PDB file of C-alpha atoms in Angstrom:
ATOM      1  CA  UNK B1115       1.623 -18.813  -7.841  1.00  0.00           C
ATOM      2  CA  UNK B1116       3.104 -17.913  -4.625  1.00  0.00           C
ATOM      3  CA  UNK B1117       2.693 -13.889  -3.553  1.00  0.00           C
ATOM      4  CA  UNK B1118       5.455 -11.212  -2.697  1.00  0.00           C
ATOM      5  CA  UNK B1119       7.465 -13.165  -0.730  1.00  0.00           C
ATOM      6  CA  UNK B1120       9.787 -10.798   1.818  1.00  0.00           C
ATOM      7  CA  UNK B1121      12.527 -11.721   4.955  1.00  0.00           C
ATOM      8  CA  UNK B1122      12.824 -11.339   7.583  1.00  0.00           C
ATOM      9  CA  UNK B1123       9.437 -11.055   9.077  1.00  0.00           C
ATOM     10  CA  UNK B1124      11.034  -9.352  12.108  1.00  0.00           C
ATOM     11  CA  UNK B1125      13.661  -7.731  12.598  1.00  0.00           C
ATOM     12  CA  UNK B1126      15.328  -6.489  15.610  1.00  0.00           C
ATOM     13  CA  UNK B1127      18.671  -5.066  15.643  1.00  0.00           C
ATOM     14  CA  UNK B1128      20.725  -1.979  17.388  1.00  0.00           C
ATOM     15  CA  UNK B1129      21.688   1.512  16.677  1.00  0.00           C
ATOM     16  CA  UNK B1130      24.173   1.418  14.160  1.00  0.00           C
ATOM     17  CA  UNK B1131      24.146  -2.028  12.739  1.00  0.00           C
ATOM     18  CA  UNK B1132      23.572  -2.572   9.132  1.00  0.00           C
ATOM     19  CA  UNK B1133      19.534  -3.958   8.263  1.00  0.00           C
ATOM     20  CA  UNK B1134      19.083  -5.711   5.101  1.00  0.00           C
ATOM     21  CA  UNK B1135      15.772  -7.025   4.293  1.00  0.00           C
ATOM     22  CA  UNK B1136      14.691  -9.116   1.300  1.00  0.00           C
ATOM     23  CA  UNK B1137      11.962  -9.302  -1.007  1.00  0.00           C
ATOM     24  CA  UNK B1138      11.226 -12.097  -4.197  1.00  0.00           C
ATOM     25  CA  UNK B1139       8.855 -10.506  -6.670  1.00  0.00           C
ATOM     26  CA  UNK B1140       5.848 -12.640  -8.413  1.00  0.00           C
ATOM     27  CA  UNK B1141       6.581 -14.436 -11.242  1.00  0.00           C
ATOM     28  CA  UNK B1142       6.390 -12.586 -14.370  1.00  0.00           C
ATOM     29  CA  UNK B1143       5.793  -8.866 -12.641  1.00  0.00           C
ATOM     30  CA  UNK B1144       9.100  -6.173 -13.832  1.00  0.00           C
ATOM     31  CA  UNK B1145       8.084  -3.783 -11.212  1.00  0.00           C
ATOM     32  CA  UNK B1146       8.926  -3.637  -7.631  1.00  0.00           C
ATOM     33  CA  UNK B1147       7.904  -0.980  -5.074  1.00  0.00           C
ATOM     34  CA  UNK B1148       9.569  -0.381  -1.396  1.00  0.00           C
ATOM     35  CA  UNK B1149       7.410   1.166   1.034  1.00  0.00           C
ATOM     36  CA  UNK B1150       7.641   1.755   5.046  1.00  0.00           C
ATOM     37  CA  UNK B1151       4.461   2.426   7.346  1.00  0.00           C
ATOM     38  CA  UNK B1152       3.989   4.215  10.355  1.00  0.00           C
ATOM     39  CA  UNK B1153       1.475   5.233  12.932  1.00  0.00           C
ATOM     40  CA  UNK B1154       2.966   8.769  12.219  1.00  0.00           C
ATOM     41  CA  UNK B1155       3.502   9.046   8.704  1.00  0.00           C
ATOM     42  CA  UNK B1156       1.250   6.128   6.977  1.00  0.00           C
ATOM     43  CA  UNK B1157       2.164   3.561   4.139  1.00  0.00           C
ATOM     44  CA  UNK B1158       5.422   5.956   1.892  1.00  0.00           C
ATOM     45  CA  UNK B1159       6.596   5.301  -1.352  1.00  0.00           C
ATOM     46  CA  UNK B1160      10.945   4.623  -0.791  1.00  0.00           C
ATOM     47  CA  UNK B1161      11.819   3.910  -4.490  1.00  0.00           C
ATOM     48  CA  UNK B1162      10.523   1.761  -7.527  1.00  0.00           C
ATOM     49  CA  UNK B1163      11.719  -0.395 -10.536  1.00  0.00           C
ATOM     50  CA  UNK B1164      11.298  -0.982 -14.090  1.00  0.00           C
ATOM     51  CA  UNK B1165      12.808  -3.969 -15.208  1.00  0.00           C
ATOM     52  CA  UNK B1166      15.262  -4.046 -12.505  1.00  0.00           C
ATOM     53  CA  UNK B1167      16.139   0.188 -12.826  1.00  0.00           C
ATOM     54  CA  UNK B1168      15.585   2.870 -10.476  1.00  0.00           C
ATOM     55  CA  UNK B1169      12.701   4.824 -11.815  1.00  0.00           C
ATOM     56  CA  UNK B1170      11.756   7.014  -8.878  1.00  0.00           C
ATOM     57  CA  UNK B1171      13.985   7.240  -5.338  1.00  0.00           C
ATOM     58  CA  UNK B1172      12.296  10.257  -4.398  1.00  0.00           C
ATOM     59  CA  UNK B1173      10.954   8.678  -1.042  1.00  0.00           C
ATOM     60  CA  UNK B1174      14.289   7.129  -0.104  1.00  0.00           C
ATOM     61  CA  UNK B1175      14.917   9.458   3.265  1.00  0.00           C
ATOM     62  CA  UNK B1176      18.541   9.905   2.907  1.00  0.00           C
ATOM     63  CA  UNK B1177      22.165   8.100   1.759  1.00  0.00           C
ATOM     64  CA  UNK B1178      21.881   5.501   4.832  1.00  0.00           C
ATOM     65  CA  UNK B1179      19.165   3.847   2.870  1.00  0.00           C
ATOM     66  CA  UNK B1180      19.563   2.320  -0.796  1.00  0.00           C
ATOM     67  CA  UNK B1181      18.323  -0.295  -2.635  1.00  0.00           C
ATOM     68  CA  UNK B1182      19.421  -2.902  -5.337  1.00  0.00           C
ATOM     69  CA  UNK B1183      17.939  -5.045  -7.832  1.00  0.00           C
ATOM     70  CA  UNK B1184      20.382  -8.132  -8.419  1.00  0.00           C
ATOM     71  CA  UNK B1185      18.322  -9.663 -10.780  1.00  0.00           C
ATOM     72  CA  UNK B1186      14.598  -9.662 -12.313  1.00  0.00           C
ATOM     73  CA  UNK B1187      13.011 -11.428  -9.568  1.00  0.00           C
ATOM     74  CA  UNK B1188      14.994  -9.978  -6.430  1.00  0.00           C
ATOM     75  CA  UNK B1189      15.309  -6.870  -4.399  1.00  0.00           C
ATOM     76  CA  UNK B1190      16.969  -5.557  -1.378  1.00  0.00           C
ATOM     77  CA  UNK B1191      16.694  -2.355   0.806  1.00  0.00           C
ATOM     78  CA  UNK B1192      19.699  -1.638   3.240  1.00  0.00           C
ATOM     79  CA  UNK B1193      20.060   0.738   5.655  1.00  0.00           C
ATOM     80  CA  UNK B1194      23.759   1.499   6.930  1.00  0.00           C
ATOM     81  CA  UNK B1195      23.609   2.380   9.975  1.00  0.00           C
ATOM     82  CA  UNK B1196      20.554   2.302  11.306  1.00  0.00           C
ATOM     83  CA  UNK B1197      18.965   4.447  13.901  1.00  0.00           C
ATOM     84  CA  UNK B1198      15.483   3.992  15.856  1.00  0.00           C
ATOM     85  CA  UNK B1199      13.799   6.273  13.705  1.00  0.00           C
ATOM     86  CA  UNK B1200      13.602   4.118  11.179  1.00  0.00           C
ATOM     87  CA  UNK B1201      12.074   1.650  13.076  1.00  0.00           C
ATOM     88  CA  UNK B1202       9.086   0.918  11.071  1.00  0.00           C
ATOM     89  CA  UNK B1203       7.330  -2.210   8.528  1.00  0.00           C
ATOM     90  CA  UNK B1204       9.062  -2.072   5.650  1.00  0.00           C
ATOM     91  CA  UNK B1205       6.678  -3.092   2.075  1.00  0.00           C
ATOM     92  CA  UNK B1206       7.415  -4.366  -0.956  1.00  0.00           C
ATOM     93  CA  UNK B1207       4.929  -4.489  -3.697  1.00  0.00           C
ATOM     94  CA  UNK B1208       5.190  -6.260  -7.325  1.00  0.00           C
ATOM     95  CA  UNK B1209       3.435  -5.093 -10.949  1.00  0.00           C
ATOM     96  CA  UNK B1210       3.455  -5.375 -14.315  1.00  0.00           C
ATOM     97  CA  UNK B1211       4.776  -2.338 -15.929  1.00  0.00           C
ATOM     98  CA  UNK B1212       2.643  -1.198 -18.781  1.00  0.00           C
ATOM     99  CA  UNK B1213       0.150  -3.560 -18.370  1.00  0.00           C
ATOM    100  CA  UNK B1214      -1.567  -2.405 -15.435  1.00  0.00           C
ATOM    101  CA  UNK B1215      -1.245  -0.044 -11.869  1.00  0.00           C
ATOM    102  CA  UNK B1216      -2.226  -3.134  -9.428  1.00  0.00           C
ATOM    103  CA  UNK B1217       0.348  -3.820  -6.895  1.00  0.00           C
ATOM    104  CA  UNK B1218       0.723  -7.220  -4.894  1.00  0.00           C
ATOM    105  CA  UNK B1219       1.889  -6.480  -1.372  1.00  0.00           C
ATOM    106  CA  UNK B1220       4.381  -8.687   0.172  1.00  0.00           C
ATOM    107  CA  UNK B1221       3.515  -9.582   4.589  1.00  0.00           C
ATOM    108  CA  UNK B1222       6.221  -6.943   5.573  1.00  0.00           C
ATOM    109  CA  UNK B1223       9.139  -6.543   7.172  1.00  0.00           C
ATOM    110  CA  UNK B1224       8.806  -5.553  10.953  1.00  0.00           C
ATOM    111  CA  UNK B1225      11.807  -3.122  12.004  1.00  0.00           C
ATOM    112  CA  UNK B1226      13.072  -2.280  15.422  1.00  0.00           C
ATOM    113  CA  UNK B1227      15.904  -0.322  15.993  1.00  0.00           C
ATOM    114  CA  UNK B1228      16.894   0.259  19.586  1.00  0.00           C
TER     115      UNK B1228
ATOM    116  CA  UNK K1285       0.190  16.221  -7.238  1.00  0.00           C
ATOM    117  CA  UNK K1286      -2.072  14.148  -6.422  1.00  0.00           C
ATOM    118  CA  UNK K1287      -3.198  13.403  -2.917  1.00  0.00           C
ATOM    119  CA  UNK K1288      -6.167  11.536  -1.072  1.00  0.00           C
ATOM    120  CA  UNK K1289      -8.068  11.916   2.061  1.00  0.00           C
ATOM    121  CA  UNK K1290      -9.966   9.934   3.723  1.00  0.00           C
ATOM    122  CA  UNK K1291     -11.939  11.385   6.403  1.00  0.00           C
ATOM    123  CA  UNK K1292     -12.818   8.858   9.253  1.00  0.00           C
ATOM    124  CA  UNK K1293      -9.612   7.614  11.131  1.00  0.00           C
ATOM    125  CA  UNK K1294     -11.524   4.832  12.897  1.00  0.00           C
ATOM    126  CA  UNK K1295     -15.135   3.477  12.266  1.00  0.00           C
ATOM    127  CA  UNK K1296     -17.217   1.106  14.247  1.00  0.00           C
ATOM    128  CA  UNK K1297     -19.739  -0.771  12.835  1.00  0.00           C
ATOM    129  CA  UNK K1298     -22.524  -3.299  14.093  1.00  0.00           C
ATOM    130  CA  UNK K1299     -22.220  -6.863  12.057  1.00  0.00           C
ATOM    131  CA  UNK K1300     -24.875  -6.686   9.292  1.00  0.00           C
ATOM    132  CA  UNK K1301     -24.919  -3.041   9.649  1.00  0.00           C
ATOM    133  CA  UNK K1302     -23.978  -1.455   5.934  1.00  0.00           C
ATOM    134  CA  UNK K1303     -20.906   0.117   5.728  1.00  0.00           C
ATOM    135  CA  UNK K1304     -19.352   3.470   3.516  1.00  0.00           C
ATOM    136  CA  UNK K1305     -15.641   4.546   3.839  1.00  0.00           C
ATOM    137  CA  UNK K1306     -14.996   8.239   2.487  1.00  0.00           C
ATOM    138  CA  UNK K1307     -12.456   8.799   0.006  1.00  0.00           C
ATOM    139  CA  UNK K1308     -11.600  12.296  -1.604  1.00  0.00           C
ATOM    140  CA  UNK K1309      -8.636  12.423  -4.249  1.00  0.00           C
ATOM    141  CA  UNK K1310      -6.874  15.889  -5.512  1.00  0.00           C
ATOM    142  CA  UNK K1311      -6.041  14.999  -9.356  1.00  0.00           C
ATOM    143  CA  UNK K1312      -5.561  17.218 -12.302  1.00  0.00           C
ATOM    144  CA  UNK K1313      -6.853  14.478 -14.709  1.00  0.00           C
ATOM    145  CA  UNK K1314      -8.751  11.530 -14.992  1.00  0.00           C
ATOM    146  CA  UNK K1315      -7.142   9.676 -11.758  1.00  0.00           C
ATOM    147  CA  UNK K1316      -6.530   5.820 -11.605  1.00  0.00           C
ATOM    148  CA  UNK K1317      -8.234   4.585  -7.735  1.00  0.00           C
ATOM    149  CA  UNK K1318      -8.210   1.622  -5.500  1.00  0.00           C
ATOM    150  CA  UNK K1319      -9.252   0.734  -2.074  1.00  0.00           C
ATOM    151  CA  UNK K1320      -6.694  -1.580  -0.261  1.00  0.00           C
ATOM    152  CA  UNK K1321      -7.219  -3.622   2.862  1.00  0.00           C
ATOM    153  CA  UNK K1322      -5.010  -4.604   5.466  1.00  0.00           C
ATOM    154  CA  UNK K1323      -5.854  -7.001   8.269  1.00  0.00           C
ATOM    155  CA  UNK K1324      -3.447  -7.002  11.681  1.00  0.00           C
ATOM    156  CA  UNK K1325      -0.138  -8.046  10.755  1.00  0.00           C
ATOM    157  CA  UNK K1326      -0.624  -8.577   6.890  1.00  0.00           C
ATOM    158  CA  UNK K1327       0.161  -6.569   3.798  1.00  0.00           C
ATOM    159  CA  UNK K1328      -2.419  -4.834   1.642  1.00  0.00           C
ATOM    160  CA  UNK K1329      -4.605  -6.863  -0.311  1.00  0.00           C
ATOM    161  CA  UNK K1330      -6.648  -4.911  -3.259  1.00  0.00           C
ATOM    162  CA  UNK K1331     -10.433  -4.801  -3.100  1.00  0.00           C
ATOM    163  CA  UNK K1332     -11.177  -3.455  -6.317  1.00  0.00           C
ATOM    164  CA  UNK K1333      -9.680  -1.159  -9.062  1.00  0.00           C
ATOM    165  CA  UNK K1334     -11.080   2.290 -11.347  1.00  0.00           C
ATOM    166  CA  UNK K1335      -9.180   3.160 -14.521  1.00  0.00           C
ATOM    167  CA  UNK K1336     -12.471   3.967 -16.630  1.00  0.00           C
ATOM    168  CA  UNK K1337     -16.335   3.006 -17.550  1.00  0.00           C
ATOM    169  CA  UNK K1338     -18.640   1.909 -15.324  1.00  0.00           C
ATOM    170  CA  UNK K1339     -18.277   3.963 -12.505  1.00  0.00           C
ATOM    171  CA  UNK K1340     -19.768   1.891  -9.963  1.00  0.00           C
ATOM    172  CA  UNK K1341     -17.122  -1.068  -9.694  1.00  0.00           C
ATOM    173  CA  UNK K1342     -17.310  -4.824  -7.408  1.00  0.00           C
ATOM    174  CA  UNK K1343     -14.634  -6.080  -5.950  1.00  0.00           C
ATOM    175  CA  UNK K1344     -13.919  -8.991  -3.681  1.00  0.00           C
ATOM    176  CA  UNK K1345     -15.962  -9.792  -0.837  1.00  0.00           C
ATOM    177  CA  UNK K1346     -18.747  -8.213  -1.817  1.00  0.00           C
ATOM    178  CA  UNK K1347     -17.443  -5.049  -1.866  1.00  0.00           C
ATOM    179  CA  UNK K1348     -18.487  -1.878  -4.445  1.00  0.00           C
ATOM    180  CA  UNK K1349     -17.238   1.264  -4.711  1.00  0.00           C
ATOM    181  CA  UNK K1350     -18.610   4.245  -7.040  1.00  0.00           C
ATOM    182  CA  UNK K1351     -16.359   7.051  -8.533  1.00  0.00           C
ATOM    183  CA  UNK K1352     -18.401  10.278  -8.697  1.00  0.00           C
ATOM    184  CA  UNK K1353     -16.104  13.028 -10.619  1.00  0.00           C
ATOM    185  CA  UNK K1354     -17.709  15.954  -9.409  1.00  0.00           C
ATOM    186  CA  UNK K1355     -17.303  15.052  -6.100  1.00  0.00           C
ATOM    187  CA  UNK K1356     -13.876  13.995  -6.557  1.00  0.00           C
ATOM    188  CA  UNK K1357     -14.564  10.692  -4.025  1.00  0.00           C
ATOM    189  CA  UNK K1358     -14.603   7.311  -4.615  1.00  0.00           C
ATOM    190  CA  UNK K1359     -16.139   6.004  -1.306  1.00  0.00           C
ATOM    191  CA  UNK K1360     -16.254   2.242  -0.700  1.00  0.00           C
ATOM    192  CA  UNK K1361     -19.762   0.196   0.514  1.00  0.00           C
ATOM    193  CA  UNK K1362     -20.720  -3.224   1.449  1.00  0.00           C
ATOM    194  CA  UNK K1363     -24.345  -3.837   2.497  1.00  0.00           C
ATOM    195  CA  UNK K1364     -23.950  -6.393   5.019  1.00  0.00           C
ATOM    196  CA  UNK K1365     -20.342  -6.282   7.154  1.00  0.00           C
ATOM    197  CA  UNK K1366     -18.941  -9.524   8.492  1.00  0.00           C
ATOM    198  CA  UNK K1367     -17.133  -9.705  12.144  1.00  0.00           C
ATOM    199  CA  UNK K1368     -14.151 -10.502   9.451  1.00  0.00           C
ATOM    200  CA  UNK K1369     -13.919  -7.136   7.944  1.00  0.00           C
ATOM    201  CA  UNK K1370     -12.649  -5.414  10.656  1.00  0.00           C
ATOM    202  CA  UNK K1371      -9.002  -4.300   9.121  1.00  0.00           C
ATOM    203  CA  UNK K1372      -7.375  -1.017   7.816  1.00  0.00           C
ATOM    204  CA  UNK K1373      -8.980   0.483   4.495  1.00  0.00           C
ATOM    205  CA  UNK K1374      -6.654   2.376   2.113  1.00  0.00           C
ATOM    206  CA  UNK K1375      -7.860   4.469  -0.662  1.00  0.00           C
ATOM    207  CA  UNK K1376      -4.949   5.017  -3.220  1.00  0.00           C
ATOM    208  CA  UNK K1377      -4.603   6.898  -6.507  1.00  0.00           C
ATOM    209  CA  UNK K1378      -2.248   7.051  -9.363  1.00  0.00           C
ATOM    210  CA  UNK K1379      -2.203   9.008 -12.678  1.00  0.00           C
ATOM    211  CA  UNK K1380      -2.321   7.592 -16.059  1.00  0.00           C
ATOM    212  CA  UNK K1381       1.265   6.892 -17.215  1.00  0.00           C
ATOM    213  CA  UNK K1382       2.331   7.006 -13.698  1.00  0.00           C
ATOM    214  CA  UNK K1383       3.077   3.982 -11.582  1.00  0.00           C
ATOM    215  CA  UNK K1384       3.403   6.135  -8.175  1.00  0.00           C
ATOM    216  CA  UNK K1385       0.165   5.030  -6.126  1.00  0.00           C
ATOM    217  CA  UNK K1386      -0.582   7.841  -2.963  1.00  0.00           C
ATOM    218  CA  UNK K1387      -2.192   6.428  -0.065  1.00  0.00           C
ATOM    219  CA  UNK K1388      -4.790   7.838   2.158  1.00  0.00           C
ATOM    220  CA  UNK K1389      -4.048   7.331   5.894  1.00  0.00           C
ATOM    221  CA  UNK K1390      -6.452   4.758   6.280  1.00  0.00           C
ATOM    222  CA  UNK K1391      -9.695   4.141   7.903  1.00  0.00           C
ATOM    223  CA  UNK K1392      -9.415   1.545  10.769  1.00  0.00           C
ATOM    224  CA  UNK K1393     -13.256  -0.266  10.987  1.00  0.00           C
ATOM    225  CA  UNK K1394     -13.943  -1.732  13.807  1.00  0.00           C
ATOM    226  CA  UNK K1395     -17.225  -4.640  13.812  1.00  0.00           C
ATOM    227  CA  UNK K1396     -19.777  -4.576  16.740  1.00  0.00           C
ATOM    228  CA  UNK K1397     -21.007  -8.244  17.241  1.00  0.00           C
TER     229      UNK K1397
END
């Protein structure tokens, strides 16, 4: 099976514009997890899903981020507009719900906003 | 809330040297634990897993890692490091009913050839 699959690897955009990044769960996980690392802060939770619903957006930093689940297998996080401190990798993780805490870490999304 | 700490921000290491990575966890209950690694450039790939039992646990490539309660740690070993281990180690833990994993900040090992 293939692994978390995310786009762009790299990303590299200006002040302002709108950043939309991608990420394809594993076949037959219902839960997907957003996360950003930095040198400062470490690896943060944004937000996760059950079966394609918000369960917990506690992490998301404020309105100019959000995050969608289209469908079962598919997720994206958008921030509108986007400033340099969010310049960061950007994580997404896949689970099983209810079956069992592992997550499966996508390569990341690498984030520079100048 | 739960929390984790692990001590050493960077370790070095001589190949074939053992090797233990510190890991303290704040948890009201029993806690669910993991110990992540992340090579340059890659996402986190999990080493092994404790939810319950044994309390000593293997994971992959050759790694072991032993929960003590009343030390509230779970500290990570190997016996023999390759020059291919040198990556980021996470230590992580979640509650039981909760899928919210916290992270440690990591433990960067560096491998002396």
């Amino acid at each position: 099976d293939a692994g978390v699959i995310q786009s762009p690897r790299h990303e590299v955009t200006e002040m302002g514009q709108e950043v939309t990044l991608r990420c394809k769960l594993i076949s037959g996980h219902n839960s997907l997890f957003w996360y950003r690392q930095t040198m400062m802060r470490g690896l943060e939770l944004l937000i996760y899903f059950n079966n394609n619903v918000p369960i917990d957006d506690s992490g998301m930093p404020e309105d100019r981020f959000s995050a969608k689940m289209p469908n079962a297998s598919f997720s994206t996080l958008k921030i509108q507009p986007s400033e340099p401190r969010d310049s960061a990798v950007y994580f997404c993780a896949s689970g099983r719900a209810g079956m069992s805490y592992e997550q499966y870490f996508g390569p990341g999304t690498r984030l520079t906003v100048t | 809330a739960q929390s984790v700490t692990q001590p050493d921000i960077h370790i070095t290491v001589s190949e074939g040297a053992s090797l233990e990575l510190r890991c303290n966890y704040s948890y009201g209950a029993t806690p669910y634990l993991f110990w992540y690694v992340q090579s340059p450039g890659q996402g986190l790939q999990l080493l092994l897993k404790y939810f319950s039992g044994d309390t000593l646990v293997q994971g992959i490539k050759g790694f072991e890692a032993e929960f003590k309660r009343s030390q509230s740690s779970f500290n990570l070993r190997k016996p023999s490091v390759h020059w291919s281990d040198a990556a980021e180690y996470f230590c992580a833990v979640g509650g039981e009913g909760a899928q919210k994993l916290v992270f440690g900040q990591g433990t960067r090992l560096t491998i002396n050839p």
